[in-house]
Every structure is written in C-alpha cells, then in structure tokens.
PDB file of C-alpha atoms in Angstrom:
ATOM      1  CA  LEU A1405      87.286 101.712  99.282  1.00  0.00           C
ATOM      2  CA  PHE A1406      90.065 100.314  97.351  1.00  0.00           C
ATOM      3  CA  ALA A1407      90.071  96.694  97.440  1.00  0.00           C
ATOM      4  CA  ALA A1408      92.969  94.515  96.784  1.00  0.00           C
ATOM      5  CA  TYR A1409      92.537  91.130  94.959  1.00  0.00           C
ATOM      6  CA  SER A1410      94.940  88.365  96.296  1.00  0.00           C
ATOM      7  CA  VAL A1411      95.514  85.007  94.665  1.00  0.00           C
ATOM      8  CA  GLU A1412      97.647  82.486  96.698  1.00  0.00           C
ATOM      9  CA  MET A1413      98.804  79.255  95.566  1.00  0.00           C
ATOM     10  CA  HIS A1414     100.779  76.692  97.694  1.00  0.00           C
ATOM     11  CA  ILE A1415     102.239  73.602  96.110  1.00  0.00           C
ATOM     12  CA  GLN A1416     103.990  70.893  98.292  1.00  0.00           C
ATOM     13  CA  VAL A1417     105.623  67.764  96.828  1.00  0.00           C
ATOM     14  CA  ASP A1418     106.779  65.066  99.162  1.00  0.00           C
ATOM     15  CA  GLN A1419     109.568  62.620  98.409  1.00  0.00           C
ATOM     16  CA  THR A1420     107.433  59.908  97.212  1.00  0.00           C
ATOM     17  CA  THR A1421     105.188  61.848  94.753  1.00  0.00           C
ATOM     18  CA  ALA A1422     108.519  63.467  93.371  1.00  0.00           C
ATOM     19  CA  GLU A1423     110.296  59.930  92.781  1.00  0.00           C
ATOM     20  CA  ALA A1424     106.816  58.703  91.042  1.00  0.00           C
ATOM     21  CA  ALA A1425     107.165  61.585  88.809  1.00  0.00           C
ATOM     22  CA  GLY A1426     110.666  60.817  87.909  1.00  0.00           C
ATOM     23  CA  ILE A1427     112.370  63.798  89.936  1.00  0.00           C
ATOM     24  CA  SER A1428     115.037  62.998  92.492  1.00  0.00           C
ATOM     25  CA  VAL A1429     114.809  64.977  95.769  1.00  0.00           C
ATOM     26  CA  GLU A1430     115.828  64.223  99.149  1.00  0.00           C
ATOM     27  CA  GLU A1431     113.320  65.919 101.289  1.00  0.00           C
ATOM     28  CA  GLY A1432     110.744  67.420  99.085  1.00  0.00           C
ATOM     29  CA  ILE A1433     109.626  70.711  97.341  1.00  0.00           C
ATOM     30  CA  ALA A1434     107.445  73.438  98.839  1.00  0.00           C
ATOM     31  CA  MET A1435     106.578  76.636  96.727  1.00  0.00           C
ATOM     32  CA  ASP A1436     104.407  79.553  97.593  1.00  0.00           C
ATOM     33  CA  PHE A1437     103.009  82.037  95.104  1.00  0.00           C
ATOM     34  CA  GLN A1438     101.081  85.266  95.836  1.00  0.00           C
ATOM     35  CA  LEU A1439      99.746  87.492  93.233  1.00  0.00           C
ATOM     36  CA  ILE A1440      98.160  90.904  94.501  1.00  0.00           C
ATOM     37  CA  THR A1441      96.379  93.155  91.957  1.00  0.00           C
ATOM     38  CA  PHE A1442      94.786  96.670  92.819  1.00  0.00           C
ATOM     39  CA  LYS A1443      91.980  98.535  91.201  1.00  0.00           C
ATOM     40  CA  PRO A1444      93.063 101.092  88.878  1.00  0.00           C
ATOM     41  CA  ALA A1445      91.429 103.919  90.696  1.00  0.00           C
ATOM     42  CA  TYR A1446      93.863 103.107  93.653  1.00  0.00           C
ATOM     43  CA  THR A1447      96.879 103.069  91.521  1.00  0.00           C
ATOM     44  CA  ARG A1448      95.835 106.425  89.988  1.00  0.00           C
ATOM     45  CA  PHE A1449      95.306 107.778  93.663  1.00  0.00           C
ATOM     46  CA  SER A1450      98.731 106.546  94.762  1.00  0.00           C
ATOM     47  CA  ILE A1451     100.571 108.138  91.784  1.00  0.00           C
ATOM     48  CA  ILE A1452      98.827 111.422  92.370  1.00  0.00           C
ATOM     49  CA  ALA A1453      99.565 111.362  96.002  1.00  0.00           C
ATOM     50  CA  LYS A1454     103.195 110.423  95.411  1.00  0.00           C
ATOM     51  CA  TYR A1455     103.604 113.244  92.767  1.00  0.00           C
ATOM     52  CA  PHE A1456     101.824 115.746  95.140  1.00  0.00           C
ATOM     53  CA  PHE A1457     104.483 114.969  97.811  1.00  0.00           C
ATOM     54  CA  VAL A1458     107.437 115.200  95.255  1.00  0.00           C
ATOM     55  CA  THR A1459     106.032 118.656  94.320  1.00  0.00           C
ATOM     56  CA  VAL A1460     105.810 119.796  97.946  1.00  0.00           C
ATOM     57  CA  THR A1461     109.325 118.477  98.557  1.00  0.00           C
ATOM     58  CA  LEU A1462     110.782 120.318  95.588  1.00  0.00           C
ATOM     59  CA  LEU A1463     108.714 123.578  96.860  1.00  0.00           C
ATOM     60  CA  VAL A1464     110.122 123.287 100.319  1.00  0.00           C
ATOM     61  CA  GLY A1465     113.648 122.834  99.041  1.00  0.00           C
ATOM     62  CA  PHE A1466     114.035 124.915  95.923  1.00  0.00           C
ATOM     63  CA  CYS A1467     111.320 127.610  96.120  1.00  0.00           C
ATOM     64  CA  PRO A1468     112.962 131.182  95.500  1.00  0.00           C
ATOM     65  CA  ILE A1469     113.495 133.169  98.542  1.00  0.00           C
ATOM     66  CA  HIS A1470     111.872 130.962 100.871  1.00  0.00           C
ATOM     67  CA  GLY A1471     113.224 127.441  99.923  1.00  0.00           C
ATOM     68  CA  TYR A1472     115.548 125.798 102.601  1.00  0.00           C
ATOM     69  CA  PHE A1473     118.619 125.507 100.218  1.00  0.00           C
ATOM     70  CA  TRP A1474     118.237 129.265  99.210  1.00  0.00           C
ATOM     71  CA  ARG A1475     118.325 129.945 103.059  1.00  0.00           C
ATOM     72  CA  LEU A1476     121.276 127.974 103.397  1.00  0.00           C
ATOM     73  CA  ALA A1477     123.143 129.656 100.533  1.00  0.00           C
ATOM     74  CA  ALA A1478     122.231 133.152 102.052  1.00  0.00           C
ATOM     75  CA  VAL A1479     123.711 131.927 105.411  1.00  0.00           C
ATOM     76  CA  ARG A1480     126.832 130.898 103.471  1.00  0.00           C
ATOM     77  CA  ARG A1481     127.076 134.232 101.682  1.00  0.00           C
ATOM     78  CA  ALA A1482     126.815 136.077 105.010  1.00  0.00           C
ATOM     79  CA  GLY A1483     130.174 134.266 106.145  1.00  0.00           C
ATOM     80  CA  GLY A1484     128.301 132.134 108.534  1.00  0.00           C
ATOM     81  CA  LEU A1485     128.760 128.409 108.882  1.00  0.00           C
ATOM     82  CA  TRP A1486     126.143 125.707 108.544  1.00  0.00           C
ATOM     83  CA  THR A1487     125.301 124.105 111.773  1.00  0.00           C
ATOM     84  CA  SER A1488     125.297 120.189 111.941  1.00  0.00           C
ATOM     85  CA  GLU A1489     121.475 120.238 112.331  1.00  0.00           C
ATOM     86  CA  GLN A1490     121.145 122.486 108.926  1.00  0.00           C
ATOM     87  CA  LYS A1491     123.504 119.979 107.124  1.00  0.00           C
ATOM     88  CA  TRP A1492     121.475 116.925 108.216  1.00  0.00           C
ATOM     89  CA  VAL A1493     118.173 118.643 107.363  1.00  0.00           C
ATOM     90  CA  ALA A1494     119.558 119.266 103.964  1.00  0.00           C
ATOM     91  CA  VAL A1495     120.535 115.618 103.499  1.00  0.00           C
ATOM     92  CA  LEU A1496     117.164 114.585 104.780  1.00  0.00           C
ATOM     93  CA  LEU A1497     115.528 116.828 102.372  1.00  0.00           C
ATOM     94  CA  ALA A1498     117.389 115.406  99.369  1.00  0.00           C
ATOM     95  CA  ALA A1499     116.766 111.663 100.745  1.00  0.00           C
ATOM     96  CA  LEU A1500     113.003 112.725 100.927  1.00  0.00           C
ATOM     97  CA  LEU A1501     112.815 113.472  97.152  1.00  0.00           C
ATOM     98  CA  PHE A1502     114.045 109.963  96.429  1.00  0.00           C
ATOM     99  CA  PHE A1503     111.765 108.300  99.077  1.00  0.00           C
ATOM    100  CA  ASP A1504     108.698 109.956  97.525  1.00  0.00           C
ATOM    101  CA  ASP A1505     109.851 107.931  94.317  1.00  0.00           C
ATOM    102  CA  PRO A1506     109.450 110.363  91.208  1.00  0.00           C
ATOM    103  CA  LEU A1507     109.674 107.607  88.841  1.00  0.00           C
ATOM    104  CA  VAL A1508     106.680 105.656  90.179  1.00  0.00           C
ATOM    105  CA  ALA A1509     104.623 106.193  86.871  1.00  0.00           C
ATOM    106  CA  LEU A1510     107.233 104.406  84.939  1.00  0.00           C
ATOM    107  CA  GLU A1511     107.142 101.367  87.310  1.00  0.00           C
ATOM    108  CA  VAL A1512     103.275 101.093  86.683  1.00  0.00           C
ATOM    109  CA  TYR A1513     102.853 101.869  82.958  1.00  0.00           C
TER     110      TYR A1513
END
C-alpha cells in the first residue's frame, strides 16, 4: 500500500586503485550508502497515528475524574499509600508519552 523507495550505493576501493589516485591507504576503503524515501501519504498516516496515540495516552493519564493520575491523587488524599505496581504504571505511562514522540511533525517538516 505505502511503498518505500530505496537507493543503495556500495563503493569499494582497493589499495592499488587508491595509490593510482594518489591516496595512501594500507588496506582499502569500503563505504555503503542507503537512502530510503517514503510516499507522502505514508508520512501523513504515520503522523496522524502517532498523534492519535499521544492523545489517547494523555486522556488515560490526565482525563478528569477517570484519569490514572487523578485516581492516584485520590488514593493519596484518602491517606492510602501507592503500591509499587501503581508507581511503576505511573512511570510507564509517563514514558509512553515520550515513546509516542509528540514532536514527530517537527522532525518531518
């Protein structure tokens, strides 16, 4: 559906060719280049999907009354202590926001 275009270039220069060109090398030179481009439709789809998941993550974490951090605050106000599982889920939820990469549009455009 969304094709990727790939251009690969392999350059290899052995010792005799390098010396003939006036370059002093002991073994030789080998370089690989790879350029991959995607269709603009795939890029738009990818950005929309990432921002959808950023929105869902923010809603799960911070939605009033039902959000995870609101529930944790209610437990804390009631005098209870957070369990280690609740603390880890809070850390993972915050890490998920950074994994979703909310700045992806700045990288593309």
